GROMACS .gro file of C-alpha atoms in nm:
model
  194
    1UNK     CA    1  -1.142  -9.887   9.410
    2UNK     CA    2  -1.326 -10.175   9.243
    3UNK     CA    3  -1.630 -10.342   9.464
    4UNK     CA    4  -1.574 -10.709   9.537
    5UNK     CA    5  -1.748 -10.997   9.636
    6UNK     CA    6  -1.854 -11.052   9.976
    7UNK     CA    7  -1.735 -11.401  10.115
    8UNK     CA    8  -1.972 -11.311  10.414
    9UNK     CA    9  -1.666 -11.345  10.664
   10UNK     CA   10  -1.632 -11.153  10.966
   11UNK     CA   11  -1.459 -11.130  11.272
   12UNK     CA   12  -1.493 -11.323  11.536
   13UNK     CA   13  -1.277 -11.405  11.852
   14UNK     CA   14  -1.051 -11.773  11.738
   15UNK     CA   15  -0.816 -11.890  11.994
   16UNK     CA   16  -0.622 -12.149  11.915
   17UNK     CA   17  -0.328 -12.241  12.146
   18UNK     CA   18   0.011 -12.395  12.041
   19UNK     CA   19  -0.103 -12.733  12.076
   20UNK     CA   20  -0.372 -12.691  11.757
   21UNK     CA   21  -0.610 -12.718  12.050
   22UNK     CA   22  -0.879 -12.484  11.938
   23UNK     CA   23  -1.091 -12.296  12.162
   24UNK     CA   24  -1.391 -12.249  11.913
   25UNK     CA   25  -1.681 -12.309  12.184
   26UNK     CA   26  -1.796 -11.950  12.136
   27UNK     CA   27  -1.773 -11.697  11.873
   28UNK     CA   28  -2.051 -11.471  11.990
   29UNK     CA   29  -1.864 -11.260  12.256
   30UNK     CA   30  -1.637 -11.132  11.995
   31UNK     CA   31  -1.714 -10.767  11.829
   32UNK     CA   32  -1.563 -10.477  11.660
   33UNK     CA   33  -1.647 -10.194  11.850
   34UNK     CA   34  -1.783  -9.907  11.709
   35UNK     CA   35  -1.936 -10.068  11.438
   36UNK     CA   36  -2.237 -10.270  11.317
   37UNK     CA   37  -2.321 -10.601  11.293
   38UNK     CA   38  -2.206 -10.565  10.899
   39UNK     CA   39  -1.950 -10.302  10.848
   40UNK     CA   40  -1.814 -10.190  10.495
   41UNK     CA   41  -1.437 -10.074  10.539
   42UNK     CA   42  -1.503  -9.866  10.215
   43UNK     CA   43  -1.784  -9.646  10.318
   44UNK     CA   44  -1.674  -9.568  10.614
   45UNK     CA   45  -1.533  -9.173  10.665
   46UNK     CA   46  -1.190  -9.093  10.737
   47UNK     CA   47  -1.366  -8.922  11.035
   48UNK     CA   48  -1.583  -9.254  11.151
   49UNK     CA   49  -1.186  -9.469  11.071
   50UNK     CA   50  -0.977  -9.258  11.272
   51UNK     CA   51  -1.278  -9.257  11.591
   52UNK     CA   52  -1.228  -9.624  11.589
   53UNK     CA   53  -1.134  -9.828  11.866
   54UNK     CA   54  -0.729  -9.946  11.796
   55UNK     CA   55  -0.823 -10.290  11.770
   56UNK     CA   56  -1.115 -10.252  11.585
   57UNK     CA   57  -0.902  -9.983  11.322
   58UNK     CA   58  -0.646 -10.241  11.281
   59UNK     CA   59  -0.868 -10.516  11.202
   60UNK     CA   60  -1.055 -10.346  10.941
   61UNK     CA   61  -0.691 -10.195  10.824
   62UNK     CA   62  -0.625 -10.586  10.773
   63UNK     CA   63  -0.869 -10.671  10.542
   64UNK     CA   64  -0.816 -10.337  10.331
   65UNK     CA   65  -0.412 -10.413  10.330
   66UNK     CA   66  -0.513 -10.800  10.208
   67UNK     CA   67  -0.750 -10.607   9.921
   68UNK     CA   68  -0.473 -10.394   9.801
   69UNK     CA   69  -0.197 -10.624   9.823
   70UNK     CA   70  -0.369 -10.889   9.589
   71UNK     CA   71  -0.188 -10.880   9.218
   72UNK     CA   72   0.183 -10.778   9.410
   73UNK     CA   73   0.176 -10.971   9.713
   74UNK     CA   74   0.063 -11.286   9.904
   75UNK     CA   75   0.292 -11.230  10.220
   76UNK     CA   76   0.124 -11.085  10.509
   77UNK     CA   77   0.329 -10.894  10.743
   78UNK     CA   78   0.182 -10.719  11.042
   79UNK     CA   79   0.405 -10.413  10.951
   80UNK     CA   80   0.273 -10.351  10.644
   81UNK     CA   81  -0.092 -10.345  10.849
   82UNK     CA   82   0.058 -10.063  11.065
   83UNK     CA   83   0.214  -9.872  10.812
   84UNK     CA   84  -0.078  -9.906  10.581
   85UNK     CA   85  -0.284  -9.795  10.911
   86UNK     CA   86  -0.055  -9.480  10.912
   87UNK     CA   87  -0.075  -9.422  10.573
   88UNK     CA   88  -0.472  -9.391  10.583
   89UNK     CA   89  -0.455  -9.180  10.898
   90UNK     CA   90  -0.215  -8.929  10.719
   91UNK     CA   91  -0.446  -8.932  10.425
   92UNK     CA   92  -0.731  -8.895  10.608
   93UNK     CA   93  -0.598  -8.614  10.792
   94UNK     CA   94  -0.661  -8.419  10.477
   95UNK     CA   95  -0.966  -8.490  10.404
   96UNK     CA   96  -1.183  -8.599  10.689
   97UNK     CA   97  -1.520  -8.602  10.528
   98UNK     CA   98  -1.385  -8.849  10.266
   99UNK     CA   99  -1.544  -9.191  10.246
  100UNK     CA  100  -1.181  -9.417  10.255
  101UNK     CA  101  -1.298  -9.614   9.925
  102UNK     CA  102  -1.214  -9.230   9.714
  103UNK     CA  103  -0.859  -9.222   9.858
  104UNK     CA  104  -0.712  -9.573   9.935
  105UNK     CA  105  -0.606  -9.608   9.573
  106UNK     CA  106  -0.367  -9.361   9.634
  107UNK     CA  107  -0.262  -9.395  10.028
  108UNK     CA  108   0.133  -9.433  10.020
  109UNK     CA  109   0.274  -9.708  10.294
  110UNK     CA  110   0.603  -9.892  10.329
  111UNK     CA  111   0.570 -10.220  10.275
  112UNK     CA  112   0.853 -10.387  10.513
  113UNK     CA  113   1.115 -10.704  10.357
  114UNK     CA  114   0.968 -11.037  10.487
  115UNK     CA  115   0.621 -11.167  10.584
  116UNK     CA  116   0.493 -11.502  10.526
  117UNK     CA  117   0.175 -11.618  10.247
  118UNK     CA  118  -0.079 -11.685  10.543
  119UNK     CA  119  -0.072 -12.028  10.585
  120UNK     CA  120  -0.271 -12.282  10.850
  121UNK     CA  121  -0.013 -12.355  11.079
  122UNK     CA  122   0.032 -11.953  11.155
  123UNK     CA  123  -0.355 -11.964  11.213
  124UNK     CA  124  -0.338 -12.276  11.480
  125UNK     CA  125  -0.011 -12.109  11.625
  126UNK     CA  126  -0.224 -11.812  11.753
  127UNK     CA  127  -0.295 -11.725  12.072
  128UNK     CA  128  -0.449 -11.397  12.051
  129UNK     CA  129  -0.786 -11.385  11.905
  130UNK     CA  130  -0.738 -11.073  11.726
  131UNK     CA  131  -0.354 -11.217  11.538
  132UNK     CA  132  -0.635 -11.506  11.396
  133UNK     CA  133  -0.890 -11.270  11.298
  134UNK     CA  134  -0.634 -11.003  11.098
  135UNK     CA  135  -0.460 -11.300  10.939
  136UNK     CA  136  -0.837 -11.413  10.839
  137UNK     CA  137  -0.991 -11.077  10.728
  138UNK     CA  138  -0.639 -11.002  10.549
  139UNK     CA  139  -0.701 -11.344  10.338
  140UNK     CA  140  -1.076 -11.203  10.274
  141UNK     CA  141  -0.938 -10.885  10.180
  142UNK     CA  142  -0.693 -11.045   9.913
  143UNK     CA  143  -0.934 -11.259   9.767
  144UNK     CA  144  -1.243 -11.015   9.734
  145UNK     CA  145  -1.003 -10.801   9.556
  146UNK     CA  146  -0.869 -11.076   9.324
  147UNK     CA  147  -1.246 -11.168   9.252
  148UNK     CA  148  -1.331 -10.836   9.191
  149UNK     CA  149  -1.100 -10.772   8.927
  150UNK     CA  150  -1.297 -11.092   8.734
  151UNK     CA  151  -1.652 -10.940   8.809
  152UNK     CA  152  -1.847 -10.703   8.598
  153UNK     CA  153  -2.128 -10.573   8.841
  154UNK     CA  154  -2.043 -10.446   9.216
  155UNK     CA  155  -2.088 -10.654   9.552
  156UNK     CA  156  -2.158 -10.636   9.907
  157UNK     CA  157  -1.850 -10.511  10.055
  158UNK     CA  158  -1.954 -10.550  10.408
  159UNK     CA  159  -1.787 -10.771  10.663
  160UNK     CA  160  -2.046 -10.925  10.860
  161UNK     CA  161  -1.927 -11.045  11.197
  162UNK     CA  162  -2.264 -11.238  11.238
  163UNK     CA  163  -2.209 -11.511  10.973
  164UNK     CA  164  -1.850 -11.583  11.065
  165UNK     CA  165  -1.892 -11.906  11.297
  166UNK     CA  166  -1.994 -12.107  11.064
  167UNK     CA  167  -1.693 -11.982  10.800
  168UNK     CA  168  -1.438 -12.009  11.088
  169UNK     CA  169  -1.510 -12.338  11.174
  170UNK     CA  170  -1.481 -12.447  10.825
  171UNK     CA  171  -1.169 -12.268  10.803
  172UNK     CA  172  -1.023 -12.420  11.081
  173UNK     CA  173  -1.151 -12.760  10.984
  174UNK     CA  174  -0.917 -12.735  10.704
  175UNK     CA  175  -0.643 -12.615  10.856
  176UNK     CA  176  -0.654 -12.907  11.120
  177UNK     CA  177  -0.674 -13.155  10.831
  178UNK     CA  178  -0.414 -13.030  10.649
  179UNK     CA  179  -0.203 -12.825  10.832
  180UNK     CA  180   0.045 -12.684  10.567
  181UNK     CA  181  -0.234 -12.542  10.355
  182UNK     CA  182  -0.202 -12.215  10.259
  183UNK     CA  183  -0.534 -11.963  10.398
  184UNK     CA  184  -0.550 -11.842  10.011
  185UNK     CA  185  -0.624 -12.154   9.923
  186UNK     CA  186  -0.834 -12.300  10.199
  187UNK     CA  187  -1.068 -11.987  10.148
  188UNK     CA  188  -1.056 -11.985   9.787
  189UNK     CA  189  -1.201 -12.310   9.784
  190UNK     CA  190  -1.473 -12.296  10.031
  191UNK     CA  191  -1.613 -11.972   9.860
  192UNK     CA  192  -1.613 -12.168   9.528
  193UNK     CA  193  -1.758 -12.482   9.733
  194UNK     CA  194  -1.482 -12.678   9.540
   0.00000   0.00000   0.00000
Protein backbone atom coordinates (compact mmCIF):
# COMPACT_ATOMS: atom_id res chain seq x y z
CA UNK A 1 0.00 0.00 0.00
CA UNK A 2 1.81 3.21 -0.93
CA UNK A 3 1.83 6.12 1.98
CA UNK A 4 0.17 9.33 0.84
CA UNK A 5 -0.01 12.74 1.66
CA UNK A 6 -1.92 13.96 4.46
CA UNK A 7 -4.44 16.82 3.43
CA UNK A 8 -4.89 17.18 7.30
CA UNK A 9 -8.78 16.52 6.90
CA UNK A 10 -10.80 14.89 9.38
CA UNK A 11 -14.11 14.27 10.40
CA UNK A 12 -16.22 16.41 11.76
CA UNK A 13 -20.10 16.59 12.21
CA UNK A 14 -21.51 18.98 8.71
CA UNK A 15 -25.15 19.36 8.51
CA UNK A 16 -26.37 20.89 5.82
CA UNK A 17 -30.17 20.80 5.16
CA UNK A 18 -31.93 20.78 1.72
CA UNK A 19 -32.14 24.36 1.54
CA UNK A 20 -27.97 24.74 1.27
CA UNK A 21 -28.63 26.18 4.71
CA UNK A 22 -25.57 25.00 6.50
CA UNK A 23 -25.44 24.30 10.05
CA UNK A 24 -21.57 24.82 10.46
CA UNK A 25 -21.78 26.75 13.99
CA UNK A 26 -19.94 23.87 15.64
CA UNK A 27 -17.64 21.23 14.57
CA UNK A 28 -16.21 20.35 17.95
CA UNK A 29 -18.93 17.93 19.26
CA UNK A 30 -18.24 15.63 16.46
CA UNK A 31 -15.76 12.44 17.09
CA UNK A 32 -14.92 9.05 15.95
CA UNK A 33 -15.17 6.95 18.76
CA UNK A 34 -12.66 4.73 19.68
CA UNK A 35 -10.02 6.56 18.28
CA UNK A 36 -7.60 9.49 18.72
CA UNK A 37 -7.56 12.83 17.97
CA UNK A 38 -5.36 11.69 14.68
CA UNK A 39 -6.10 8.24 13.57
CA UNK A 40 -4.18 6.36 10.68
CA UNK A 41 -6.72 3.87 8.93
CA UNK A 42 -3.48 1.94 7.87
CA UNK A 43 -1.95 1.11 11.15
CA UNK A 44 -4.66 0.23 12.71
CA UNK A 45 -5.13 -3.89 13.50
CA UNK A 46 -7.73 -5.91 12.03
CA UNK A 47 -8.40 -6.52 15.78
CA UNK A 48 -8.53 -2.53 16.83
CA UNK A 49 -10.97 -2.18 12.98
CA UNK A 50 -13.36 -4.75 13.71
CA UNK A 51 -13.73 -3.30 17.83
CA UNK A 52 -14.81 -0.14 16.23
CA UNK A 53 -17.86 1.60 16.80
CA UNK A 54 -20.23 1.03 13.28
CA UNK A 55 -20.14 4.53 12.54
CA UNK A 56 -16.81 5.17 13.31
CA UNK A 57 -15.73 1.64 11.07
CA UNK A 58 -17.63 2.96 8.23
CA UNK A 59 -16.18 6.27 8.20
CA UNK A 60 -12.70 5.22 8.23
CA UNK A 61 -13.91 2.31 5.59
CA UNK A 62 -14.77 5.59 3.47
CA UNK A 63 -11.67 7.11 3.20
CA UNK A 64 -9.79 3.66 2.57
CA UNK A 65 -12.57 2.77 -0.32
CA UNK A 66 -11.82 6.60 -1.82
CA UNK A 67 -7.78 5.51 -1.56
CA UNK A 68 -8.27 2.37 -3.44
CA UNK A 69 -10.70 3.42 -5.88
CA UNK A 70 -8.43 6.31 -7.26
CA UNK A 71 -6.88 5.19 -10.92
CA UNK A 72 -10.48 2.97 -11.68
CA UNK A 73 -13.05 5.03 -10.24
CA UNK A 74 -14.36 8.53 -9.30
CA UNK A 75 -18.05 7.40 -8.45
CA UNK A 76 -18.76 6.98 -4.90
CA UNK A 77 -21.40 4.64 -3.99
CA UNK A 78 -22.27 3.88 -0.41
CA UNK A 79 -22.42 0.13 -1.43
CA UNK A 80 -19.19 -0.20 -2.43
CA UNK A 81 -18.30 1.36 1.35
CA UNK A 82 -20.27 -1.62 2.80
CA UNK A 83 -19.03 -4.20 0.73
CA UNK A 84 -15.52 -2.96 0.95
CA UNK A 85 -16.35 -2.87 4.91
CA UNK A 86 -17.20 -6.66 4.51
CA UNK A 87 -14.47 -7.41 2.54
CA UNK A 88 -11.90 -6.13 5.29
CA UNK A 89 -13.87 -7.85 8.04
CA UNK A 90 -13.61 -11.24 6.14
CA UNK A 91 -9.96 -10.57 5.63
CA UNK A 92 -9.37 -9.64 8.85
CA UNK A 93 -10.99 -12.57 10.20
CA UNK A 94 -7.87 -14.38 9.15
CA UNK A 95 -5.51 -12.60 10.39
CA UNK A 96 -6.40 -10.50 13.35
CA UNK A 97 -3.03 -9.30 14.44
CA UNK A 98 -2.51 -7.80 10.94
CA UNK A 99 -2.04 -4.06 10.67
CA UNK A 100 -4.94 -3.40 7.59
CA UNK A 101 -2.18 -1.44 5.44
CA UNK A 102 -0.39 -5.46 4.77
CA UNK A 103 -3.73 -6.81 3.48
CA UNK A 104 -5.99 -4.09 1.84
CA UNK A 105 -4.10 -4.51 -1.42
CA UNK A 106 -5.59 -7.65 -1.72
CA UNK A 107 -9.22 -7.40 0.15
CA UNK A 108 -11.81 -8.61 -2.60
CA UNK A 109 -15.30 -6.40 -2.60
CA UNK A 110 -18.08 -5.98 -5.13
CA UNK A 111 -18.16 -2.89 -6.41
CA UNK A 112 -22.08 -2.26 -7.21
CA UNK A 113 -23.31 -0.52 -11.07
CA UNK A 114 -23.99 3.23 -10.37
CA UNK A 115 -22.71 5.85 -7.91
CA UNK A 116 -22.16 9.38 -8.62
CA UNK A 117 -18.29 11.44 -8.84
CA UNK A 118 -18.93 13.31 -5.41
CA UNK A 119 -20.00 16.46 -6.35
CA UNK A 120 -21.17 19.80 -4.13
CA UNK A 121 -24.67 19.66 -4.51
CA UNK A 122 -24.68 15.87 -2.90
CA UNK A 123 -22.61 17.53 -0.03
CA UNK A 124 -25.32 20.56 0.59
CA UNK A 125 -28.16 17.89 0.03
CA UNK A 126 -27.08 16.11 3.29
CA UNK A 127 -28.77 15.88 6.22
CA UNK A 128 -26.93 13.45 8.20
CA UNK A 129 -23.65 14.53 9.44
CA UNK A 130 -22.01 11.33 8.99
CA UNK A 131 -23.43 10.98 4.73
CA UNK A 132 -21.17 14.61 4.60
CA UNK A 133 -18.30 13.35 6.40
CA UNK A 134 -17.96 9.72 4.30
CA UNK A 135 -18.55 11.62 1.07
CA UNK A 136 -15.60 14.05 2.46
CA UNK A 137 -13.08 11.48 3.86
CA UNK A 138 -13.91 9.25 0.61
CA UNK A 139 -12.67 12.44 -1.59
CA UNK A 140 -9.48 12.56 0.90
CA UNK A 141 -9.02 9.02 0.46
CA UNK A 142 -9.00 9.29 -3.49
CA UNK A 143 -6.81 12.07 -3.65
CA UNK A 144 -4.06 11.02 -1.02
CA UNK A 145 -3.88 7.95 -3.05
CA UNK A 146 -3.63 9.75 -6.44
CA UNK A 147 -0.84 12.00 -4.79
CA UNK A 148 0.86 9.24 -3.51
CA UNK A 149 1.41 7.52 -6.59
CA UNK A 150 3.43 11.04 -7.72
CA UNK A 151 5.51 11.10 -4.38
CA UNK A 152 8.82 9.52 -3.73
CA UNK A 153 9.14 9.64 0.19
CA UNK A 154 6.12 8.47 2.62
CA UNK A 155 3.53 10.85 4.47
CA UNK A 156 1.42 11.28 7.40
CA UNK A 157 -1.40 9.06 6.83
CA UNK A 158 -3.38 10.13 9.77
CA UNK A 159 -6.79 11.73 9.65
CA UNK A 160 -6.87 14.33 12.14
CA UNK A 161 -10.35 15.26 13.24
CA UNK A 162 -8.85 18.39 15.04
CA UNK A 163 -7.84 20.43 11.95
CA UNK A 164 -11.00 19.77 9.99
CA UNK A 165 -13.09 23.10 10.73
CA UNK A 166 -11.14 25.13 9.12
CA UNK A 167 -10.92 22.58 5.80
CA UNK A 168 -14.73 22.08 6.00
CA UNK A 169 -15.58 25.45 5.92
CA UNK A 170 -13.45 26.02 3.00
CA UNK A 171 -14.95 23.15 1.44
CA UNK A 172 -18.24 24.21 1.85
CA UNK A 173 -17.41 27.74 0.85
CA UNK A 174 -16.84 26.35 -2.48
CA UNK A 175 -19.48 24.31 -2.82
CA UNK A 176 -21.94 27.26 -1.96
CA UNK A 177 -20.22 29.36 -4.64
CA UNK A 178 -20.32 27.03 -7.14
CA UNK A 179 -22.61 24.49 -6.56
CA UNK A 180 -21.99 21.99 -9.48
CA UNK A 181 -18.33 21.60 -8.62
CA UNK A 182 -17.16 18.39 -8.36
CA UNK A 183 -15.49 17.51 -4.39
CA UNK A 184 -12.31 16.12 -6.49
CA UNK A 185 -11.83 19.19 -7.68
CA UNK A 186 -12.79 21.59 -4.95
CA UNK A 187 -10.23 19.59 -2.69
CA UNK A 188 -7.68 19.21 -5.21
CA UNK A 189 -7.39 22.75 -5.41
CA UNK A 190 -7.39 23.91 -1.92
CA UNK A 191 -4.56 21.34 -1.05
CA UNK A 192 -2.54 22.84 -3.98
CA UNK A 193 -3.75 26.46 -2.72
CA UNK A 194 -4.54 27.01 -6.50
Amino acid sequence: MNRFFSLMWGVAAVMVTATNAPALDDFSAFTMKGVGNDVDPFELTCKQYAGLDAGTRRLLTSYLEGYAAEGSSTAYAEGAVRNFEAGILAACAKAPDSPLDELLENVQYDVPEGGAEPGCSALLKTSAPEEAAKLLLWTQGYLESELAENMETDFDQAIHQDTFREDAAAVLEQCKADNEGKLIEVMRTLMMGD
